[in-house]
Coordinates of C-alpha atoms in Angstrom, one line a residue:
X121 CA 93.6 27.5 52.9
X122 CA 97.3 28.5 52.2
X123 CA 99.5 32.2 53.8
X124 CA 101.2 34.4 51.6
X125 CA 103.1 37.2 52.8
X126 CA 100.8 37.5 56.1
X127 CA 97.6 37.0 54.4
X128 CA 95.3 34.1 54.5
X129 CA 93.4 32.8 51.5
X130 CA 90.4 30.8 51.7
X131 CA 89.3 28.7 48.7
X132 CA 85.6 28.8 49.1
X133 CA 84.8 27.0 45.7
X134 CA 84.1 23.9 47.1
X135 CA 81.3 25.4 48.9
X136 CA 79.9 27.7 46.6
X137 CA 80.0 25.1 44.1
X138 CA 77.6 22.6 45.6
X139 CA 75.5 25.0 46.8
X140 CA 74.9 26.0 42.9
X141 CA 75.2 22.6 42.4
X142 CA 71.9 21.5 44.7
X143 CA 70.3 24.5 43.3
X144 CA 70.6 23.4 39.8
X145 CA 69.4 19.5 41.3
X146 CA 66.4 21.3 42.8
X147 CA 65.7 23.5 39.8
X148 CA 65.8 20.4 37.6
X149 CA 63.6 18.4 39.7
X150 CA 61.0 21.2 40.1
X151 CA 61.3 21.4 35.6
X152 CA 61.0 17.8 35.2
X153 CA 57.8 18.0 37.3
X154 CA 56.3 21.2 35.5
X155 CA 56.7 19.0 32.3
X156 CA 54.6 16.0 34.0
X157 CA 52.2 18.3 35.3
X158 CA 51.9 20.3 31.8
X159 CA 51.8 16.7 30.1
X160 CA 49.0 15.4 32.9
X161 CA 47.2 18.8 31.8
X162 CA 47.9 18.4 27.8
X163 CA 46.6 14.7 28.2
X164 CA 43.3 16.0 30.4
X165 CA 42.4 18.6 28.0
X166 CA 43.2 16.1 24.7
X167 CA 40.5 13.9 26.6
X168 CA 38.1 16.5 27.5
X169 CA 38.2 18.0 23.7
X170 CA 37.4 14.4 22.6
X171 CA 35.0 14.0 24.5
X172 CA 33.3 17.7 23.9
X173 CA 33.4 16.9 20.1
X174 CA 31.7 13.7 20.7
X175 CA 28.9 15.3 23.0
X176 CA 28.9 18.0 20.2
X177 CA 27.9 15.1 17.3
X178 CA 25.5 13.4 19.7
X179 CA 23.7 16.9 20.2
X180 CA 23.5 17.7 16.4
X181 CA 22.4 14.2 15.3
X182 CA 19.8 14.4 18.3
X183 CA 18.8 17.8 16.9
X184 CA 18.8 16.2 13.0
X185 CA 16.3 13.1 15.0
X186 CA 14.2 15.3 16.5
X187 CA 13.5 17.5 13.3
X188 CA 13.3 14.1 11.5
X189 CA 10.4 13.1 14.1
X190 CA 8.0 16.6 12.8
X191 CA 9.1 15.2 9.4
X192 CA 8.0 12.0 9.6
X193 CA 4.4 13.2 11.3
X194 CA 4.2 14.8 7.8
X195 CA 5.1 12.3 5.3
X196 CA 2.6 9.8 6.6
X197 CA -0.1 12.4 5.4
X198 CA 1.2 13.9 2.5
X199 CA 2.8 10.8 0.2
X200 CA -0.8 9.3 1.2
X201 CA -2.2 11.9 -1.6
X202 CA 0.4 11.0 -4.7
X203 CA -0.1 7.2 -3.5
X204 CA -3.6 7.4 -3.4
X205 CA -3.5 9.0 -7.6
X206 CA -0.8 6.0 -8.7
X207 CA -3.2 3.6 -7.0
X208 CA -6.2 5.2 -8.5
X209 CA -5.0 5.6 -12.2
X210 CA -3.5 1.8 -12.1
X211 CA -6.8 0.8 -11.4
X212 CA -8.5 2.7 -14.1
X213 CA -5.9 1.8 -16.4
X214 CA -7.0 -1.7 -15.8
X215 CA -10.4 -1.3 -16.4
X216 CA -9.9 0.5 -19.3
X217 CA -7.2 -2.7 -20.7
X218 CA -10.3 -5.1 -20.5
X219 CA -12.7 -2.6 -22.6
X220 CA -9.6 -2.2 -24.7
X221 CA -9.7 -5.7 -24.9
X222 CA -13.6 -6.4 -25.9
X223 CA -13.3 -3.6 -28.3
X224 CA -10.4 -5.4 -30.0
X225 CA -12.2 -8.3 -30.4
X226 CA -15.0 -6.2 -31.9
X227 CA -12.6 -4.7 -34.4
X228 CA -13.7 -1.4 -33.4
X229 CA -10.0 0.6 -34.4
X230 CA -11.6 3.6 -33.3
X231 CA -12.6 2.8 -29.9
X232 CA -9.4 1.4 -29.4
X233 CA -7.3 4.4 -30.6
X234 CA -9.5 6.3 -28.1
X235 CA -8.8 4.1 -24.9
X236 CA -5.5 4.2 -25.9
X237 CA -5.2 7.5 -25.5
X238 CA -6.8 7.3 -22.0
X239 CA -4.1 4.6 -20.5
X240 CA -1.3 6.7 -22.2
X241 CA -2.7 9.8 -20.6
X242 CA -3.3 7.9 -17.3
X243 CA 0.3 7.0 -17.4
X244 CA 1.4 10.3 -17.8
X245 CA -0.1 10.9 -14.4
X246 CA 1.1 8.1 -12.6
X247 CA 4.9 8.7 -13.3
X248 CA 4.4 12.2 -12.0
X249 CA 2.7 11.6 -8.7
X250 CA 5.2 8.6 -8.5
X251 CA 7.9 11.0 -9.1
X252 CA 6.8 13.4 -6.1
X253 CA 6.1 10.3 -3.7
X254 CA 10.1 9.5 -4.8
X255 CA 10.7 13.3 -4.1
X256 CA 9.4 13.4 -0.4
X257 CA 10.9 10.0 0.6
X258 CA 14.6 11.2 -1.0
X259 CA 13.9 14.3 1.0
X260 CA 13.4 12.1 4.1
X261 CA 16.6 9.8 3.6
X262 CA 19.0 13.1 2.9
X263 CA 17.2 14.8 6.3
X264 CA 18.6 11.8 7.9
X265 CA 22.2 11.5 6.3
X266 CA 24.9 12.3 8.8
X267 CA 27.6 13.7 6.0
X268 CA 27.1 17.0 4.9
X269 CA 26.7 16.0 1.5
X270 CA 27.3 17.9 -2.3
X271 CA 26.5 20.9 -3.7
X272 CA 24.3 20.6 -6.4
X273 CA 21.7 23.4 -8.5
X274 CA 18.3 23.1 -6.6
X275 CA 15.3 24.4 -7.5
X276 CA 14.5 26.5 -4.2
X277 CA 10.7 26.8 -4.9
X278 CA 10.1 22.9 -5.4
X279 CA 12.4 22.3 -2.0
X280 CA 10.6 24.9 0.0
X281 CA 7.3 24.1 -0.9
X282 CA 7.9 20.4 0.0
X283 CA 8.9 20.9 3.4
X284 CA 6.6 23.6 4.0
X285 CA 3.4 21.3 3.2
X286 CA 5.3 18.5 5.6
X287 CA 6.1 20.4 8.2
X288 CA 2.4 21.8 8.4
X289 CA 1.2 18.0 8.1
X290 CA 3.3 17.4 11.0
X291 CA 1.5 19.9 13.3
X292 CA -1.6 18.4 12.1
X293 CA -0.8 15.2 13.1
X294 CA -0.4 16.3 16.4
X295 CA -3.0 18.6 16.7
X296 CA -5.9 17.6 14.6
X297 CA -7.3 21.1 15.6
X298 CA -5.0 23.7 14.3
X299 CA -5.7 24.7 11.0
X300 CA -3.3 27.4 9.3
X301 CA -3.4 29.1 6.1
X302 CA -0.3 28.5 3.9
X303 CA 0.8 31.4 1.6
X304 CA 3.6 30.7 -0.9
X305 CA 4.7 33.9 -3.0
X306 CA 7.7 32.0 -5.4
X307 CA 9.5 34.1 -7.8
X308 CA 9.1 31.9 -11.1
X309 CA 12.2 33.2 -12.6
X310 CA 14.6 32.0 -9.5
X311 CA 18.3 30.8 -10.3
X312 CA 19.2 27.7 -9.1
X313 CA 21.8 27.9 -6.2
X314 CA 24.4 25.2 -5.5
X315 CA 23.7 23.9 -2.0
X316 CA 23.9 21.0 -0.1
X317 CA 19.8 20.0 -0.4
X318 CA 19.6 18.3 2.9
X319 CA 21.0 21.1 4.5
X320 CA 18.8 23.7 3.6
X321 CA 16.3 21.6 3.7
X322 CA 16.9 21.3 7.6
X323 CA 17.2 25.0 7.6
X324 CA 13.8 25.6 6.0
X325 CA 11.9 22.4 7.8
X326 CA 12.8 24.1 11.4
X327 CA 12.1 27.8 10.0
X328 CA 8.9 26.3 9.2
X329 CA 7.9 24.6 12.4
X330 CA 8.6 27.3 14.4
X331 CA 6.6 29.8 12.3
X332 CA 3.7 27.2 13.0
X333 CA 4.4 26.2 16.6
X334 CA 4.4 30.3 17.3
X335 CA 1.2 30.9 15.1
X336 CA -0.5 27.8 17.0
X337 CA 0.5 29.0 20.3
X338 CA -1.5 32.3 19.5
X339 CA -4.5 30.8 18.2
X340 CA -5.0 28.9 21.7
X341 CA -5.5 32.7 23.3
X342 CA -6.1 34.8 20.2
X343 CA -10.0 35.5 19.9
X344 CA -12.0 33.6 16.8
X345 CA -10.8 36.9 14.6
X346 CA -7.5 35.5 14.7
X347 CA -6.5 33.4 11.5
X348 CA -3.1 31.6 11.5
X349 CA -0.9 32.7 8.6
X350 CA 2.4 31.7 7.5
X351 CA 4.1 33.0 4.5
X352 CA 6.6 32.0 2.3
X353 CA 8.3 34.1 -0.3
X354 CA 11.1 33.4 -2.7
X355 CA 13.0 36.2 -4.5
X356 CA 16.5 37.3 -5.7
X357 CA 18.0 40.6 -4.2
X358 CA 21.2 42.3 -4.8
X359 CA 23.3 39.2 -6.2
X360 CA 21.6 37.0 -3.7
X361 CA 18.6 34.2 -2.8
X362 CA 16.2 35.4 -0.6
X363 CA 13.9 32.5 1.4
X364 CA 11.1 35.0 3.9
X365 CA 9.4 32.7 6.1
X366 CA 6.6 34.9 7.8
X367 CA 4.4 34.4 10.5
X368 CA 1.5 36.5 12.6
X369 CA 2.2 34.6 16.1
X370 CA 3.2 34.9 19.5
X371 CA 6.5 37.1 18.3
X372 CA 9.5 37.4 20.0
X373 CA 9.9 39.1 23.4
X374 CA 13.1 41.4 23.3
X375 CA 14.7 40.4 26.4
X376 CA 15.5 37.1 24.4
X377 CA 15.9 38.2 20.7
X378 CA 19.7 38.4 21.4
X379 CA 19.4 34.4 22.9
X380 CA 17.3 33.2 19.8
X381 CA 20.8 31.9 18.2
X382 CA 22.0 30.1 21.3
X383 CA 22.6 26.8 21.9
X384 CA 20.2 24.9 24.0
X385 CA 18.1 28.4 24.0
X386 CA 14.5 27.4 23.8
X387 CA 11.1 29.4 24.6
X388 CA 9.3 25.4 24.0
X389 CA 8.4 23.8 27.2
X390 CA 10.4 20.5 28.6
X391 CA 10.7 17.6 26.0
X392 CA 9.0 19.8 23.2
X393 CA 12.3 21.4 21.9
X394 CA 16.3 21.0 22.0
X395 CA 17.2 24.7 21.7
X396 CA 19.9 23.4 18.8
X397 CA 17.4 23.8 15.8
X398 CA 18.0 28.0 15.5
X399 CA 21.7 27.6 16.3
X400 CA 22.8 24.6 13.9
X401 CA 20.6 26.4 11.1
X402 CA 22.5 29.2 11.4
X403 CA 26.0 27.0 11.4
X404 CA 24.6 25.9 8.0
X405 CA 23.8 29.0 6.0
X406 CA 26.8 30.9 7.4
X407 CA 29.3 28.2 8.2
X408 CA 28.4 25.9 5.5
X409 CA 27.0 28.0 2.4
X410 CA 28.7 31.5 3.4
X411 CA 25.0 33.0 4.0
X412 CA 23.2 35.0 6.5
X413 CA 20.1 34.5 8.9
X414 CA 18.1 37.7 10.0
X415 CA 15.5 38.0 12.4
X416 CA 12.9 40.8 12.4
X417 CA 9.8 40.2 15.4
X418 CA 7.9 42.4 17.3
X419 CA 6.3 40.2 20.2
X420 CA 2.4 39.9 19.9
X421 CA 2.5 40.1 16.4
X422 CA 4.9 38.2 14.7
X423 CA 8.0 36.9 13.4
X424 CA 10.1 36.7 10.1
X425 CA 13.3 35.2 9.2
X426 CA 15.2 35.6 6.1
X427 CA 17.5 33.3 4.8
X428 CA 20.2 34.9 2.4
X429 CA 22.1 32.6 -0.1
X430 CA 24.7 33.9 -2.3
X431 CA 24.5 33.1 -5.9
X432 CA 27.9 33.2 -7.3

């Protein structure tokens, strides 16, 4: 404080300044504990995504186990039937060895050309069915593959068909009542697409059971008119794949047709279903192949999804 010509001055710096001074201390403090709190919150959220995407691949792999369970019920029944010819055949072909045998020592070159012909034919038969018994058990190992695997050309009609007789075989193993008639409509001339085999294989095996879950469902209140029918159909439309998986069952109420895709959405009771198999099949045809999933269903009378698969 100083006088100058009767006036009085008042440096009030000092004051002013540590009052800005404080503020900028307080302002500081109340920053530096934003960050923590923002880093406590980054850190929190880090661990909760980690742990969601963990959840998320225990779920799928659950889902992958659970459609490798109707599978397997399958498999047991339907390599039985290429077995059973391999088995058969190498047992003929033996028999016929030992009359090839006594005929050789007869010196009967005709006979001999003749049985021949039979061991070479027999042959012929066991390689296929072998073939198919190696189909179904590959089939089986991709299912339970965790990658996502390659894209290779598949031949749509020989995939389907496979899964569709398992996944009826699977039903029956359950259910040794329930009897359903099968009805394949292929389109002979069918390109091959490039997709991931285990994939759509999942896609197709869990179309498939739930065209025969809902058609079984019916037939335990239907009256004996009723006949079970699920069809498949194979066709090419407008640049694309078509796979039509068909069913006259139980249908699909409106009030949940826009839930059907859902996660953990399921019409099964307790312990029969996960609710994943709709929603993960849909991932894979538009996710993973860039292709669509329609559902038409009218409850009481049916249901059919269509699986669209881009050719080029």
């Amino acid at each position: 404080m100083f006088y100058r010509e009767g006036l009085v001055f008042c440096y009030c710096w000092p004051s002013f300044f540590w009052r800005n001074s404080n503020q900028r201390k307080k302002a500081n403090r109340l920053l530096s504990k934003q960050k923590r709190e923002i880093e406590e919150q980054r850190d929190q959220t880090n661990k909760a995504l980690t742990e969601l995407q963990q959840t998320q691949s225990q779920l799928i792999q659950r889902e992958k186990m659970a459609s490798l369970g109707e599978l397997t019920a399958g498999i047991a029944h339907e390599i039985q039937n290429p077995l059973n010819f391999v088995n058969n055949f190498s047992e003929v072909n033996t028999e016929l060895i030992d009359e090839m045998e006594q005929e050789i020592a007869k010196g009967d070159l005709i006979e001999i050309k003749a049985i021949a012909l039979d061991i070479k034919e027999n042959e012929k038969k066991i390689t296929m069915h072998g073939k198919r018994a190696d189909f179904i058990v590959k089939g089986m190992l991709e299912h339970s593959r965790t990658g996502t695997g390659e894209r290779q050309p598949t031949n749509i009609n020989i995939l389907a068909e496979e899964f569709f007789k398992l996944s009826y075989q699977g039903l029956r193993a359950k259910d040794k009542t329930f009897n359903a008639e099968l009805v394949t409509n292929f389109d002979t001339n069918l390109p091959k697409p490039n997709i991931v085999q285990q994939d759509i294989g999942r896609v197709l095996l869990n179309l498939f059971n739930n065209a025969f879950y809902a058609v079984n469902q019916k037939a335990k209140t239907a009256g004996d008119d009723y006949k079970p029918e699920v069809i498949l159909t194979t066709l090419t439309q407008n640049g694309s794949l078509l796979i039509k998986v068909k069913d006259n069952g139980v249908g699909i109420p409106d009030a949940i047709k826009v839930k059907i895709l859902q996660p953990f959405f399921t019409t099964k009771p307790t312990g029969e279903g996960t609710g994943l198999g709709l929603s993960l099949s849909y991932d894979i045809l538009v996710k993973g192949h860039n292709g669509t999933l329609d559902i038409n269903s009218t409850e009481g009378e049916g249901s059919e999804f269509i699986v669209k698969l881009p050719l080029n």
